[in-house]
Amino acid sequence: MLRLSLLPFHRFSLSSRFPSLHPKPAMAVSSYTTSSHSSSSPKLLFRQLFEKDSSTYTYLLADVSHPDKPALLIDPVDKTVERDLSLVKELGLKLVYAMNTHVHADHITGTGLIKSKVDGVKSVISRASKSKADHLIEAGDKIYFGDLYLEVRATPGHTVGCVSYVTGDGPNQPQPRMAFTGDTLLIRGCGRTDFQGGSSDQLYESVHSQIFTLPKDTLIYPAHDYKGFTVSTVGEEMVYNPRLTKDKEGFQNIMSNLKLAYPKMIDVAVPANLVCGLQDLSERPVESVST
């Protein structure tokens, strides 16, 4: 097994395989309903935050049962860093990770700015993204914060480096499970596939093999929503997603005919996000995986 050496309470553990993930038997459509309660785990503190200009969700997770209350932020935005860090402070948390699901094209990530304001925070992004960060992750990695962890799943298609973060599978982990899907799977939609190495074929396979194989009550938390939705479930999206309920040919036909405008922020956001947002880490060594 490969392992990254970090502090004990927020270690990465790289396993050579995922836990067994088999779909549960089909359930009645009426059972695919979301709840305002994200988790039954008393350990997990969870907050969903919103940035209105890019309609981006940022997620704060922490293990409040741990003495240090280690926390992480998923997909922070530069414009709302002060708000997010203020909340972390108010809740008495210790921020250890600022993570991205992919190299965003519609906003500048807040990871670099966060690192400049909070000592010890490590940035995280996938190795496949070809971006700079303190920790470059791959499929199968586990990102620990206290006794809780997120499992990394490679879900390319929107971009080549997209990953989804899924809460752990076990008696001491949050139930139902939670999947932070970035732009790969949106509520009743998905991310576009016409730039940054996107592929409709890849995205379709990613969703069906890495997300739709999760338990149907798994909560779906995307990186964006443009219609006011905040959460869905795997079961809901398998029934109601107007794109991903089609066969692959039908899905590819939809994606090739979207006729979307060129993203207005892409020429600014992508170059910045390739160097951790506002902070260029090119002079810092990147921690690599060792055997």
PDB file of C-alpha atoms in Angstrom:
ATOM      1  CA  MET A   1       0.000   0.000   0.000  1.00  0.00           C
ATOM      2  CA  LEU A   2       1.162   3.503  -0.828  1.00  0.00           C
ATOM      3  CA  ARG A   3       1.028   6.139   1.874  1.00  0.00           C
ATOM      4  CA  LEU A   4       1.585   9.867   2.213  1.00  0.00           C
ATOM      5  CA  SER A   5       3.176  10.823   5.496  1.00  0.00           C
ATOM      6  CA  LEU A   6       1.196  13.544   7.290  1.00  0.00           C
ATOM      7  CA  LEU A   7       0.254  14.417  10.851  1.00  0.00           C
ATOM      8  CA  PRO A   8      -1.667  11.575  12.526  1.00  0.00           C
ATOM      9  CA  PHE A   9      -5.044  13.263  12.743  1.00  0.00           C
ATOM     10  CA  HIS A  10      -5.178  14.256   9.101  1.00  0.00           C
ATOM     11  CA  ARG A  11      -3.367  11.580   7.196  1.00  0.00           C
ATOM     12  CA  PHE A  12      -3.821  10.315   3.669  1.00  0.00           C
ATOM     13  CA  SER A  13      -4.097   6.571   3.315  1.00  0.00           C
ATOM     14  CA  LEU A  14      -3.840   5.142  -0.174  1.00  0.00           C
ATOM     15  CA  SER A  15      -5.532   1.786  -0.514  1.00  0.00           C
ATOM     16  CA  SER A  16      -5.071  -0.423  -3.531  1.00  0.00           C
ATOM     17  CA  ARG A  17      -8.791  -0.957  -3.864  1.00  0.00           C
ATOM     18  CA  PHE A  18     -12.097   0.606  -2.942  1.00  0.00           C
ATOM     19  CA  PRO A  19     -14.490  -1.023  -0.498  1.00  0.00           C
ATOM     20  CA  SER A  20     -17.050  -3.220  -2.255  1.00  0.00           C
ATOM     21  CA  LEU A  21     -19.594  -0.911  -3.831  1.00  0.00           C
ATOM     22  CA  HIS A  22     -22.627  -2.703  -5.211  1.00  0.00           C
ATOM     23  CA  PRO A  23     -25.907  -0.996  -5.984  1.00  0.00           C
ATOM     24  CA  LYS A  24     -28.738  -1.841  -3.657  1.00  0.00           C
ATOM     25  CA  PRO A  25     -31.903  -3.400  -5.107  1.00  0.00           C
ATOM     26  CA  ALA A  26     -34.200  -0.975  -6.908  1.00  0.00           C
ATOM     27  CA  MET A  27     -36.332   1.147  -4.620  1.00  0.00           C
ATOM     28  CA  ALA A  28     -39.669   2.838  -5.163  1.00  0.00           C
ATOM     29  CA  VAL A  29     -39.357   6.251  -6.788  1.00  0.00           C
ATOM     30  CA  SER A  30     -41.187   7.793  -3.843  1.00  0.00           C
ATOM     31  CA  SER A  31     -38.283   6.835  -1.586  1.00  0.00           C
ATOM     32  CA  TYR A  32     -35.864   9.108  -3.427  1.00  0.00           C
ATOM     33  CA  THR A  33     -36.418  12.127  -1.239  1.00  0.00           C
ATOM     34  CA  THR A  34     -33.811  14.389   0.263  1.00  0.00           C
ATOM     35  CA  SER A  35     -33.644  15.474   3.867  1.00  0.00           C
ATOM     36  CA  SER A  36     -32.541  18.669   5.546  1.00  0.00           C
ATOM     37  CA  HIS A  37     -30.337  16.519   7.761  1.00  0.00           C
ATOM     38  CA  SER A  38     -27.054  15.815   5.975  1.00  0.00           C
ATOM     39  CA  SER A  39     -25.906  13.070   8.314  1.00  0.00           C
ATOM     40  CA  SER A  40     -26.819  11.092  11.395  1.00  0.00           C
ATOM     41  CA  SER A  41     -23.206  11.174  12.587  1.00  0.00           C
ATOM     42  CA  PRO A  42     -22.669  13.205  15.767  1.00  0.00           C
ATOM     43  CA  LYS A  43     -19.003  13.515  14.769  1.00  0.00           C
ATOM     44  CA  LEU A  44     -19.551  15.468  11.575  1.00  0.00           C
ATOM     45  CA  LEU A  45     -20.113  19.193  11.420  1.00  0.00           C
ATOM     46  CA  PHE A  46     -21.318  20.140   7.940  1.00  0.00           C
ATOM     47  CA  ARG A  47     -22.074  23.486   6.332  1.00  0.00           C
ATOM     48  CA  GLN A  48     -23.083  24.290   2.753  1.00  0.00           C
ATOM     49  CA  LEU A  49     -22.016  27.794   1.692  1.00  0.00           C
ATOM     50  CA  PHE A  50     -22.858  29.728  -1.478  1.00  0.00           C
ATOM     51  CA  GLU A  51     -21.132  32.262  -3.723  1.00  0.00           C
ATOM     52  CA  LYS A  52     -23.785  34.014  -5.795  1.00  0.00           C
ATOM     53  CA  ASP A  53     -21.771  35.397  -8.743  1.00  0.00           C
ATOM     54  CA  SER A  54     -20.623  31.973  -9.937  1.00  0.00           C
ATOM     55  CA  SER A  55     -23.402  30.016  -8.188  1.00  0.00           C
ATOM     56  CA  THR A  56     -20.712  27.964  -6.475  1.00  0.00           C
ATOM     57  CA  TYR A  57     -21.184  25.824  -3.386  1.00  0.00           C
ATOM     58  CA  THR A  58     -18.344  25.569  -0.880  1.00  0.00           C
ATOM     59  CA  TYR A  59     -18.555  22.811   1.713  1.00  0.00           C
ATOM     60  CA  LEU A  60     -17.161  22.868   5.241  1.00  0.00           C
ATOM     61  CA  LEU A  61     -16.698  19.544   7.021  1.00  0.00           C
ATOM     62  CA  ALA A  62     -15.145  18.921  10.441  1.00  0.00           C
ATOM     63  CA  ASP A  63     -14.748  16.127  12.983  1.00  0.00           C
ATOM     64  CA  VAL A  64     -16.049  17.872  16.091  1.00  0.00           C
ATOM     65  CA  SER A  65     -15.522  14.792  18.265  1.00  0.00           C
ATOM     66  CA  HIS A  66     -11.744  15.087  17.815  1.00  0.00           C
ATOM     67  CA  PRO A  67      -9.862  17.308  20.312  1.00  0.00           C
ATOM     68  CA  ASP A  68      -8.443  19.451  17.487  1.00  0.00           C
ATOM     69  CA  LYS A  69     -11.724  19.662  15.548  1.00  0.00           C
ATOM     70  CA  PRO A  70      -9.899  19.291  12.196  1.00  0.00           C
ATOM     71  CA  ALA A  71     -11.802  20.716   9.247  1.00  0.00           C
ATOM     72  CA  LEU A  72     -11.625  21.003   5.470  1.00  0.00           C
ATOM     73  CA  LEU A  73     -13.140  23.200   2.792  1.00  0.00           C
ATOM     74  CA  ILE A  74     -14.168  21.822  -0.597  1.00  0.00           C
ATOM     75  CA  ASP A  75     -14.190  24.224  -3.585  1.00  0.00           C
ATOM     76  CA  PRO A  76     -13.606  27.540  -1.783  1.00  0.00           C
ATOM     77  CA  VAL A  77     -14.007  30.744  -3.813  1.00  0.00           C
ATOM     78  CA  ASP A  78     -11.628  33.708  -3.511  1.00  0.00           C
ATOM     79  CA  LYS A  79     -14.500  36.198  -3.063  1.00  0.00           C
ATOM     80  CA  THR A  80     -15.849  34.423   0.032  1.00  0.00           C
ATOM     81  CA  VAL A  81     -12.632  33.433   1.807  1.00  0.00           C
ATOM     82  CA  GLU A  82     -13.140  35.978   4.599  1.00  0.00           C
ATOM     83  CA  ARG A  83     -16.661  34.688   5.242  1.00  0.00           C
ATOM     84  CA  ASP A  84     -15.517  31.072   5.278  1.00  0.00           C
ATOM     85  CA  LEU A  85     -12.551  31.671   7.584  1.00  0.00           C
ATOM     86  CA  SER A  86     -14.706  33.708   9.935  1.00  0.00           C
ATOM     87  CA  LEU A  87     -17.108  30.768  10.208  1.00  0.00           C
ATOM     88  CA  VAL A  88     -14.236  28.355  10.844  1.00  0.00           C
ATOM     89  CA  LYS A  89     -13.013  30.601  13.655  1.00  0.00           C
ATOM     90  CA  GLU A  90     -16.467  31.064  15.177  1.00  0.00           C
ATOM     91  CA  LEU A  91     -17.006  27.308  15.283  1.00  0.00           C
ATOM     92  CA  GLY A  92     -13.623  26.708  16.934  1.00  0.00           C
ATOM     93  CA  LEU A  93     -12.318  24.514  14.114  1.00  0.00           C
ATOM     94  CA  LYS A  94      -8.771  23.855  12.919  1.00  0.00           C
ATOM     95  CA  LEU A  95      -8.678  24.129   9.135  1.00  0.00           C
ATOM     96  CA  VAL A  96      -6.230  21.592   7.711  1.00  0.00           C
ATOM     97  CA  TYR A  97      -7.224  21.242   4.027  1.00  0.00           C
ATOM     98  CA  ALA A  98      -8.488  23.532   1.251  1.00  0.00           C
ATOM     99  CA  MET A  99      -9.526  21.232  -1.588  1.00  0.00           C
ATOM    100  CA  ASN A 100     -10.777  21.460  -5.152  1.00  0.00           C
ATOM    101  CA  THR A 101     -12.779  18.967  -7.178  1.00  0.00           C
ATOM    102  CA  HIS A 102     -11.141  20.227 -10.393  1.00  0.00           C
ATOM    103  CA  VAL A 103      -9.577  23.250 -12.097  1.00  0.00           C
ATOM    104  CA  HIS A 104     -12.539  25.601 -12.214  1.00  0.00           C
ATOM    105  CA  ALA A 105     -13.248  27.801 -15.239  1.00  0.00           C
ATOM    106  CA  ASP A 106     -15.912  30.079 -13.757  1.00  0.00           C
ATOM    107  CA  HIS A 107     -14.232  31.412 -10.618  1.00  0.00           C
ATOM    108  CA  ILE A 108     -10.840  31.667  -8.941  1.00  0.00           C
ATOM    109  CA  THR A 109     -10.291  29.168  -6.182  1.00  0.00           C
ATOM    110  CA  GLY A 110      -9.762  30.464  -2.663  1.00  0.00           C
ATOM    111  CA  THR A 111      -7.126  27.873  -1.758  1.00  0.00           C
ATOM    112  CA  GLY A 112      -4.098  30.092  -2.301  1.00  0.00           C
ATOM    113  CA  LEU A 113      -5.621  33.000  -0.396  1.00  0.00           C
ATOM    114  CA  ILE A 114      -6.588  30.694   2.471  1.00  0.00           C
ATOM    115  CA  LYS A 115      -3.026  29.382   2.679  1.00  0.00           C
ATOM    116  CA  SER A 116      -1.735  32.946   2.957  1.00  0.00           C
ATOM    117  CA  LYS A 117      -4.057  33.646   5.892  1.00  0.00           C
ATOM    118  CA  VAL A 118      -4.022  30.399   7.898  1.00  0.00           C
ATOM    119  CA  ASP A 119      -0.816  28.635   8.880  1.00  0.00           C
ATOM    120  CA  GLY A 120      -0.597  24.936   8.190  1.00  0.00           C
ATOM    121  CA  VAL A 121      -3.434  24.619   5.674  1.00  0.00           C
ATOM    122  CA  LYS A 122      -2.586  22.297   2.777  1.00  0.00           C
ATOM    123  CA  SER A 123      -4.077  22.625  -0.696  1.00  0.00           C
ATOM    124  CA  VAL A 124      -5.395  19.507  -2.433  1.00  0.00           C
ATOM    125  CA  ILE A 125      -6.263  18.722  -6.048  1.00  0.00           C
ATOM    126  CA  SER A 126      -5.995  15.717  -8.369  1.00  0.00           C
ATOM    127  CA  ARG A 127      -2.688  14.824  -9.972  1.00  0.00           C
ATOM    128  CA  ALA A 128      -4.508  14.433 -13.299  1.00  0.00           C
ATOM    129  CA  SER A 129      -5.477  18.124 -13.237  1.00  0.00           C
ATOM    130  CA  LYS A 130      -1.829  19.124 -13.882  1.00  0.00           C
ATOM    131  CA  SER A 131      -2.284  21.862 -11.304  1.00  0.00           C
ATOM    132  CA  LYS A 132      -0.048  22.864  -8.406  1.00  0.00           C
ATOM    133  CA  ALA A 133      -0.984  22.004  -4.813  1.00  0.00           C
ATOM    134  CA  ASP A 134       0.578  20.697  -1.640  1.00  0.00           C
ATOM    135  CA  HIS A 135      -1.041  17.294  -2.111  1.00  0.00           C
ATOM    136  CA  LEU A 136      -1.798  15.747  -5.490  1.00  0.00           C
ATOM    137  CA  ILE A 137      -4.357  12.997  -5.057  1.00  0.00           C
ATOM    138  CA  GLU A 138      -5.415   9.971  -7.082  1.00  0.00           C
ATOM    139  CA  ALA A 139      -8.327   7.558  -7.173  1.00  0.00           C
ATOM    140  CA  GLY A 140      -8.466   5.404  -4.058  1.00  0.00           C
ATOM    141  CA  ASP A 141      -6.817   7.928  -1.755  1.00  0.00           C
ATOM    142  CA  LYS A 142      -8.456   8.568   1.611  1.00  0.00           C
ATOM    143  CA  ILE A 143      -8.284  12.050   3.070  1.00  0.00           C
ATOM    144  CA  TYR A 144      -8.556  11.891   6.853  1.00  0.00           C
ATOM    145  CA  PHE A 145      -9.720  14.728   9.068  1.00  0.00           C
ATOM    146  CA  GLY A 146      -9.831  13.368  12.581  1.00  0.00           C
ATOM    147  CA  ASP A 147     -11.510   9.967  12.559  1.00  0.00           C
ATOM    148  CA  LEU A 148     -13.556  10.801   9.485  1.00  0.00           C
ATOM    149  CA  TYR A 149     -12.362  10.536   5.900  1.00  0.00           C
ATOM    150  CA  LEU A 150     -13.238  11.280   2.305  1.00  0.00           C
ATOM    151  CA  GLU A 151     -12.657   8.690  -0.395  1.00  0.00           C
ATOM    152  CA  VAL A 152     -11.306  10.034  -3.703  1.00  0.00           C
ATOM    153  CA  ARG A 153     -12.994   8.857  -6.892  1.00  0.00           C
ATOM    154  CA  ALA A 154     -11.734   9.824 -10.337  1.00  0.00           C
ATOM    155  CA  THR A 155     -14.674  11.252 -12.293  1.00  0.00           C
ATOM    156  CA  PRO A 156     -13.220  12.865 -15.442  1.00  0.00           C
ATOM    157  CA  GLY A 157     -15.346  14.145 -18.294  1.00  0.00           C
ATOM    158  CA  HIS A 158     -16.098  17.750 -17.434  1.00  0.00           C
ATOM    159  CA  THR A 159     -12.320  18.170 -17.232  1.00  0.00           C
ATOM    160  CA  VAL A 160      -9.594  15.548 -17.348  1.00  0.00           C
ATOM    161  CA  GLY A 161      -8.777  16.078 -13.672  1.00  0.00           C
ATOM    162  CA  CYS A 162     -12.225  15.966 -12.056  1.00  0.00           C
ATOM    163  CA  VAL A 163     -12.611  13.972  -8.860  1.00  0.00           C
ATOM    164  CA  SER A 164     -15.510  13.395  -6.497  1.00  0.00           C
ATOM    165  CA  TYR A 165     -15.085  13.164  -2.731  1.00  0.00           C
ATOM    166  CA  VAL A 166     -17.264  10.605  -0.946  1.00  0.00           C
ATOM    167  CA  THR A 167     -17.604  10.208   2.817  1.00  0.00           C
ATOM    168  CA  GLY A 168     -16.342   6.949   4.259  1.00  0.00           C
ATOM    169  CA  ASP A 169     -18.103   3.613   4.384  1.00  0.00           C
ATOM    170  CA  GLY A 170     -18.187   2.261   7.925  1.00  0.00           C
ATOM    171  CA  PRO A 171     -19.991   2.264  11.287  1.00  0.00           C
ATOM    172  CA  ASN A 172     -18.207   5.396  12.520  1.00  0.00           C
ATOM    173  CA  GLN A 173     -18.645   7.355   9.295  1.00  0.00           C
ATOM    174  CA  PRO A 174     -21.602   9.623   8.369  1.00  0.00           C
ATOM    175  CA  GLN A 175     -24.782   7.921   7.215  1.00  0.00           C
ATOM    176  CA  PRO A 176     -26.203   8.297   4.695  1.00  0.00           C
ATOM    177  CA  ARG A 177     -23.023   8.784   2.722  1.00  0.00           C
ATOM    178  CA  MET A 178     -22.330  12.116   1.047  1.00  0.00           C
ATOM    179  CA  ALA A 179     -20.798  12.653  -2.409  1.00  0.00           C
ATOM    180  CA  PHE A 180     -19.241  15.987  -3.380  1.00  0.00           C
ATOM    181  CA  THR A 181     -19.386  15.672  -7.144  1.00  0.00           C
ATOM    182  CA  GLY A 182     -17.972  18.977  -8.387  1.00  0.00           C
ATOM    183  CA  ASP A 183     -19.231  19.672 -11.909  1.00  0.00           C
ATOM    184  CA  THR A 184     -19.358  15.995 -12.870  1.00  0.00           C
ATOM    185  CA  LEU A 185     -22.897  15.476 -11.588  1.00  0.00           C
ATOM    186  CA  LEU A 186     -25.159  18.451 -10.927  1.00  0.00           C
ATOM    187  CA  ILE A 187     -28.718  18.320  -9.618  1.00  0.00           C
ATOM    188  CA  ARG A 188     -30.766  17.310 -12.668  1.00  0.00           C
ATOM    189  CA  GLY A 189     -27.796  18.049 -14.914  1.00  0.00           C
ATOM    190  CA  CYS A 190     -24.037  17.783 -15.367  1.00  0.00           C
ATOM    191  CA  GLY A 191     -21.049  19.886 -16.303  1.00  0.00           C
ATOM    192  CA  ARG A 192     -20.326  20.804 -19.916  1.00  0.00           C
ATOM    193  CA  THR A 193     -17.727  18.743 -21.799  1.00  0.00           C
ATOM    194  CA  ASP A 194     -16.531  21.042 -24.578  1.00  0.00           C
ATOM    195  CA  PHE A 195     -13.270  22.439 -23.103  1.00  0.00           C
ATOM    196  CA  GLN A 196     -10.376  21.589 -20.726  1.00  0.00           C
ATOM    197  CA  GLY A 197     -10.062  18.105 -22.186  1.00  0.00           C
ATOM    198  CA  GLY A 198     -13.731  17.361 -21.592  1.00  0.00           C
ATOM    199  CA  SER A 199     -15.367  14.229 -22.969  1.00  0.00           C
ATOM    200  CA  SER A 200     -19.050  13.317 -22.918  1.00  0.00           C
ATOM    201  CA  ASP A 201     -18.125   9.649 -23.252  1.00  0.00           C
ATOM    202  CA  GLN A 202     -15.846   9.894 -20.207  1.00  0.00           C
ATOM    203  CA  LEU A 203     -18.333  11.858 -18.131  1.00  0.00           C
ATOM    204  CA  TYR A 204     -21.097   9.329 -18.795  1.00  0.00           C
ATOM    205  CA  GLU A 205     -18.823   6.477 -17.721  1.00  0.00           C
ATOM    206  CA  SER A 206     -17.647   8.396 -14.643  1.00  0.00           C
ATOM    207  CA  VAL A 207     -21.164   9.014 -13.371  1.00  0.00           C
ATOM    208  CA  HIS A 208     -22.422   5.501 -14.019  1.00  0.00           C
ATOM    209  CA  SER A 209     -19.370   3.684 -12.653  1.00  0.00           C
ATOM    210  CA  GLN A 210     -18.304   5.929  -9.775  1.00  0.00           C
ATOM    211  CA  ILE A 211     -21.445   7.729  -8.556  1.00  0.00           C
ATOM    212  CA  PHE A 212     -24.482   5.691  -9.577  1.00  0.00           C
ATOM    213  CA  THR A 213     -22.883   2.614  -7.957  1.00  0.00           C
ATOM    214  CA  LEU A 214     -23.113   4.273  -4.546  1.00  0.00           C
ATOM    215  CA  PRO A 215     -26.089   3.500  -2.270  1.00  0.00           C
ATOM    216  CA  LYS A 216     -29.215   5.200  -3.568  1.00  0.00           C
ATOM    217  CA  ASP A 217     -29.650   7.252  -0.396  1.00  0.00           C
ATOM    218  CA  THR A 218     -26.195   8.822  -0.859  1.00  0.00           C
ATOM    219  CA  LEU A 219     -26.587  12.596  -0.750  1.00  0.00           C
ATOM    220  CA  ILE A 220     -25.337  14.478  -3.818  1.00  0.00           C
ATOM    221  CA  TYR A 221     -23.702  17.855  -3.192  1.00  0.00           C
ATOM    222  CA  PRO A 222     -22.539  19.501  -6.461  1.00  0.00           C
ATOM    223  CA  ALA A 223     -20.159  22.405  -6.991  1.00  0.00           C
ATOM    224  CA  HIS A 224     -22.903  24.535  -8.558  1.00  0.00           C
ATOM    225  CA  ASP A 225     -26.619  24.991  -8.842  1.00  0.00           C
ATOM    226  CA  TYR A 226     -28.413  27.572 -10.940  1.00  0.00           C
ATOM    227  CA  LYS A 227     -32.037  26.803 -10.005  1.00  0.00           C
ATOM    228  CA  GLY A 228     -32.018  26.968  -6.216  1.00  0.00           C
ATOM    229  CA  PHE A 229     -31.528  23.271  -5.462  1.00  0.00           C
ATOM    230  CA  THR A 230     -29.145  22.441  -2.624  1.00  0.00           C
ATOM    231  CA  VAL A 231     -28.975  18.637  -2.455  1.00  0.00           C
ATOM    232  CA  SER A 232     -30.108  15.528  -4.286  1.00  0.00           C
ATOM    233  CA  THR A 233     -29.555  11.781  -3.930  1.00  0.00           C
ATOM    234  CA  VAL A 234     -28.081   9.090  -6.144  1.00  0.00           C
ATOM    235  CA  GLY A 235     -31.536   7.535  -6.381  1.00  0.00           C
ATOM    236  CA  GLU A 236     -33.148  10.784  -7.498  1.00  0.00           C
ATOM    237  CA  GLU A 237     -30.573  11.446 -10.195  1.00  0.00           C
ATOM    238  CA  MET A 238     -30.826   7.876 -11.515  1.00  0.00           C
ATOM    239  CA  VAL A 239     -34.543   8.468 -12.092  1.00  0.00           C
ATOM    240  CA  TYR A 240     -34.929  12.183 -12.798  1.00  0.00           C
ATOM    241  CA  ASN A 241     -31.677  13.504 -14.306  1.00  0.00           C
ATOM    242  CA  PRO A 242     -32.776  14.478 -17.840  1.00  0.00           C
ATOM    243  CA  ARG A 243     -29.327  13.881 -19.321  1.00  0.00           C
ATOM    244  CA  LEU A 244     -27.881  10.923 -17.464  1.00  0.00           C
ATOM    245  CA  THR A 245     -31.027   8.782 -17.614  1.00  0.00           C
ATOM    246  CA  LYS A 246     -30.466   8.542 -21.386  1.00  0.00           C
ATOM    247  CA  ASP A 247     -28.298   5.863 -22.968  1.00  0.00           C
ATOM    248  CA  LYS A 248     -24.767   6.915 -23.860  1.00  0.00           C
ATOM    249  CA  GLU A 249     -25.625   7.808 -27.443  1.00  0.00           C
ATOM    250  CA  GLY A 250     -28.539   9.959 -26.329  1.00  0.00           C
ATOM    251  CA  PHE A 251     -26.378  11.649 -23.710  1.00  0.00           C
ATOM    252  CA  GLN A 252     -23.620  12.406 -26.218  1.00  0.00           C
ATOM    253  CA  ASN A 253     -26.181  13.887 -28.598  1.00  0.00           C
ATOM    254  CA  ILE A 254     -27.477  16.199 -25.851  1.00  0.00           C
ATOM    255  CA  MET A 255     -23.976  17.331 -24.892  1.00  0.00           C
ATOM    256  CA  SER A 256     -22.918  18.017 -28.475  1.00  0.00           C
ATOM    257  CA  ASN A 257     -25.922  20.286 -29.055  1.00  0.00           C
ATOM    258  CA  LEU A 258     -25.902  22.471 -25.925  1.00  0.00           C
ATOM    259  CA  LYS A 259     -24.569  25.515 -27.815  1.00  0.00           C
ATOM    260  CA  LEU A 260     -23.316  27.152 -24.610  1.00  0.00           C
ATOM    261  CA  ALA A 261     -21.540  30.514 -24.557  1.00  0.00           C
ATOM    262  CA  TYR A 262     -17.805  30.687 -23.951  1.00  0.00           C
ATOM    263  CA  PRO A 263     -17.276  30.953 -20.160  1.00  0.00           C
ATOM    264  CA  LYS A 264     -16.612  34.603 -19.378  1.00  0.00           C
ATOM    265  CA  MET A 265     -14.117  33.859 -16.593  1.00  0.00           C
ATOM    266  CA  ILE A 266     -12.220  30.983 -18.188  1.00  0.00           C
ATOM    267  CA  ASP A 267      -9.240  32.981 -19.500  1.00  0.00           C
ATOM    268  CA  VAL A 268      -8.617  34.415 -16.035  1.00  0.00           C
ATOM    269  CA  ALA A 269      -9.743  31.555 -13.831  1.00  0.00           C
ATOM    270  CA  VAL A 270      -7.981  28.585 -15.406  1.00  0.00           C
ATOM    271  CA  PRO A 271      -4.436  30.050 -15.416  1.00  0.00           C
ATOM    272  CA  ALA A 272      -4.897  31.216 -11.821  1.00  0.00           C
ATOM    273  CA  ASN A 273      -6.355  27.920 -10.673  1.00  0.00           C
ATOM    274  CA  LEU A 274      -3.484  25.968 -12.194  1.00  0.00           C
ATOM    275  CA  VAL A 275      -1.274  27.640  -9.567  1.00  0.00           C
ATOM    276  CA  CYS A 276      -3.601  27.219  -6.580  1.00  0.00           C
ATOM    277  CA  GLY A 277      -5.573  30.384  -7.230  1.00  0.00           C
ATOM    278  CA  LEU A 278      -3.881  33.536  -5.982  1.00  0.00           C
ATOM    279  CA  GLN A 279      -0.745  31.852  -4.685  1.00  0.00           C
ATOM    280  CA  ASP A 280       1.896  30.458  -7.033  1.00  0.00           C
ATOM    281  CA  LEU A 281       3.404  27.405  -5.354  1.00  0.00           C
ATOM    282  CA  SER A 282       6.043  26.813  -8.041  1.00  0.00           C
ATOM    283  CA  GLU A 283       8.866  27.499  -5.618  1.00  0.00           C
ATOM    284  CA  ARG A 284       7.526  25.027  -3.044  1.00  0.00           C
ATOM    285  CA  PRO A 285       8.146  21.297  -3.222  1.00  0.00           C
ATOM    286  CA  VAL A 286       5.053  19.195  -3.835  1.00  0.00           C
ATOM    287  CA  GLU A 287       4.710  16.228  -1.496  1.00  0.00           C
ATOM    288  CA  SER A 288       4.767  13.122  -3.617  1.00  0.00           C
ATOM    289  CA  VAL A 289       3.701   9.559  -3.041  1.00  0.00           C
ATOM    290  CA  SER A 290       6.452   7.259  -1.811  1.00  0.00           C
ATOM    291  CA  THR A 291       6.437   3.498  -1.580  1.00  0.00           C
TER     292      THR A 291
END
